[in-house]
Each structure stands twice: as structure tokens, then as C-alpha cells.
XYZ file of C-alpha atoms in Angstrom:
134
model
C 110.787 130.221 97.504
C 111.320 127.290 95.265
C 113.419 125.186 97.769
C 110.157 125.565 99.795
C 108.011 124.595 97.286
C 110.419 121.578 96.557
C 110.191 120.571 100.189
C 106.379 120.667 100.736
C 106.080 118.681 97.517
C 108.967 115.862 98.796
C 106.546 116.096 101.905
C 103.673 115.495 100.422
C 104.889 112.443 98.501
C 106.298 110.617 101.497
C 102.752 111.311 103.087
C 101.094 109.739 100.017
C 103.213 106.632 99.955
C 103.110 106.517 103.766
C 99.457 106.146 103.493
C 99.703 103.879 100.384
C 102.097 101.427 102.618
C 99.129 101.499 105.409
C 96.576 100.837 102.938
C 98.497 97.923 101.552
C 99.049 96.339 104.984
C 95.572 97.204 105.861
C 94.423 95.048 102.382
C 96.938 92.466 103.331
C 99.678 93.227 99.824
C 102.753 92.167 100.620
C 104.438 95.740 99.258
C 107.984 94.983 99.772
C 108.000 91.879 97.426
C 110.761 93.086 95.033
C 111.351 90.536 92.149
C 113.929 88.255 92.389
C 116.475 87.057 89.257
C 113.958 84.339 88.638
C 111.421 86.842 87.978
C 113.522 89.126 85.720
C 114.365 86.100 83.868
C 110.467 85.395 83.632
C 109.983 88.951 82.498
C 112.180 88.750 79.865
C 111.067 85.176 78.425
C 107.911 86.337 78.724
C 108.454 89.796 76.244
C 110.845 87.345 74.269
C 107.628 85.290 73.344
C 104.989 88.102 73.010
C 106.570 89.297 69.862
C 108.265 86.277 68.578
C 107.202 83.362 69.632
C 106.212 80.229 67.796
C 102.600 79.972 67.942
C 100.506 76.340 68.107
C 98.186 75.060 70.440
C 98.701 73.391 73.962
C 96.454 70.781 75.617
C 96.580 70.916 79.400
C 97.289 67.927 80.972
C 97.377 68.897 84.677
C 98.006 72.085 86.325
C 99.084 72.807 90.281
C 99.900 75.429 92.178
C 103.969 76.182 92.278
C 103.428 78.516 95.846
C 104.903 81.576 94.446
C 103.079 84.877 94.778
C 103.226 87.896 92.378
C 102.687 90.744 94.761
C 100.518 89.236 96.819
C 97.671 88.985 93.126
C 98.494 86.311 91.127
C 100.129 82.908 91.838
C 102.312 80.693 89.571
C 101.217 77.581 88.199
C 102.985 74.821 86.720
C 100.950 73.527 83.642
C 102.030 70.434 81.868
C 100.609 70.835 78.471
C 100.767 69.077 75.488
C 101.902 71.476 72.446
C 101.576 71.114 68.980
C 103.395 73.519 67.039
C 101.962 75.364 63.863
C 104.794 73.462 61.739
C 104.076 70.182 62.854
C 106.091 69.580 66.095
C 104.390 68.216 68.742
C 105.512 67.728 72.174
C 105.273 67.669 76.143
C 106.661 70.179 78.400
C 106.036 72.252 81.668
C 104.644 75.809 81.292
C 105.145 78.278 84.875
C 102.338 81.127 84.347
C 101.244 83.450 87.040
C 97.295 83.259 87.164
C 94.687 85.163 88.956
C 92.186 83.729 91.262
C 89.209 84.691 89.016
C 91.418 83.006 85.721
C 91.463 80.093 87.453
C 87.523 79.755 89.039
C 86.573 80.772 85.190
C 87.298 76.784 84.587
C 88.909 77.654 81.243
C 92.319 76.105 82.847
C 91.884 72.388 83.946
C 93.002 69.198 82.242
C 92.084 68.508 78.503
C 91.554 72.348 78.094
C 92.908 74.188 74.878
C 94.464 77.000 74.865
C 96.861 79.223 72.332
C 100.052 79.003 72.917
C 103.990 80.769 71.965
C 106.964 79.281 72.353
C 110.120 80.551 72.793
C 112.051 80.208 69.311
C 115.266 79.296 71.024
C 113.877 77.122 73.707
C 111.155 75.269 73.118
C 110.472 74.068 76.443
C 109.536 77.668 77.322
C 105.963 78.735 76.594
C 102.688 81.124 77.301
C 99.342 80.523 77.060
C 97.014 82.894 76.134
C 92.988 82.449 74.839
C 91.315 79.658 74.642
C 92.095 77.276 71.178
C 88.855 77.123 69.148
């Protein structure tokens, strides 16, 4: 009785993620993306300098598309920003950051544009932006 059950309910989840793979090609996702060591390494920058990263404020200077995808919803940009540091330092330096579509039609992220921003402790040439700067 429970080996049935077991198989009706394996059956009923390859169903469901049949159907989820049609709906995906049907919406045009790109399912079988898997993330590649360049996005681990993102990943983990990215966590690295959520909880304890510098913070400071970056100016963008220009910002283009890099033609990576992030399952088929966001794409990376390259933003060269100016950043000036809480403590004083102030520099140039190349920020990758996978945006939306709607984040970048808000406007918010064209040149001379101010945003918050962490860096990475250890690397300073490794940043996020978040809000706007006031």
C-alpha cells in the first residue's frame, strides 16, 4: 500500500514538472540554464557584500549590456561607476549586476545617476548597487 502511494506521488511530480518544462518553453525561459563557476563565484561575492561590505556611494558613469542572461529574467550589466567610500576613498572601477528590464526603463540607472553602494572588504574593485543615493 505505501509503495503505491509512493509511486502515484513520484508520478504525479514528473507530471507537474513535465508540464512546468512545457509552460516554460511555451513562455520562452530558457529552463536548463544551470549556473556556471562564474555565477557561483557571483553568488558568493554577492552574499560576501550584503553583510559586510563597505558602504559609500557610486556615480554611474556609463552602463552597457554584458549579453549574459539570468534564466532567461534579468541581464548583466557592466556599470563603470565612480565610488566614494564612507572613509574617504574614492575611486573608479567596473561593477557586473544582473538587472531587470523594468530596473532599467525606471531611468534610475543611466550616467551621472547615484546610487548606494558595498564593496567587497577584500577587493575593492568588487561592488553592488542598491537604492538610489539621496
Amino acid at each position: 500500500m505505501i509503495e503505491m502511494g509512493m509511486m502515484d506521488d513520484i508520478k504525479k511530480a514528473q507530471e507537474m514538472a513535465a508540464n512546468a518544462q512545457q509552460m516554460a518553453a511555451q513562455q520562452g525561459v530558457d529552463i536548463s540554464a544551470t549556473p556556471d563557476a562564474a555565477d557561483m563565484e557571483y553568488a558568493q561575492t554577492a552574499q560576501k557584500i550584503a553583510t559586510s561590505g563597505l558602504p559609500g556611494v557610486a556615480t554611474i558613469k556609463s552602463i552597457g549590456e554584458t549579453g549574459k542572461t539570468d534564466a532567461g529574467v534579468s541581464k548583466q550589466y557592466a556599470i563603470d561607476v565612480a565610488i566614494e567610500l564612507e572613509g574617504g576613498d574614492a575611486y573608479d572601477t567596473q561593477v557586473l549586476q544582473f538587472l531587470t528590464d523594468d530596473a532599467i526603463g525606471s531611468g534610475h540607472y543611466e550616467a551621472g545617476k547615484r546610487f548606494e553602494v558595498k564593496v567587497d572588504p577584500d577587493d575593492k574593485s568588487k561592488a553592488l548597487l542598491y537604492g538610489l543615493a539621496e
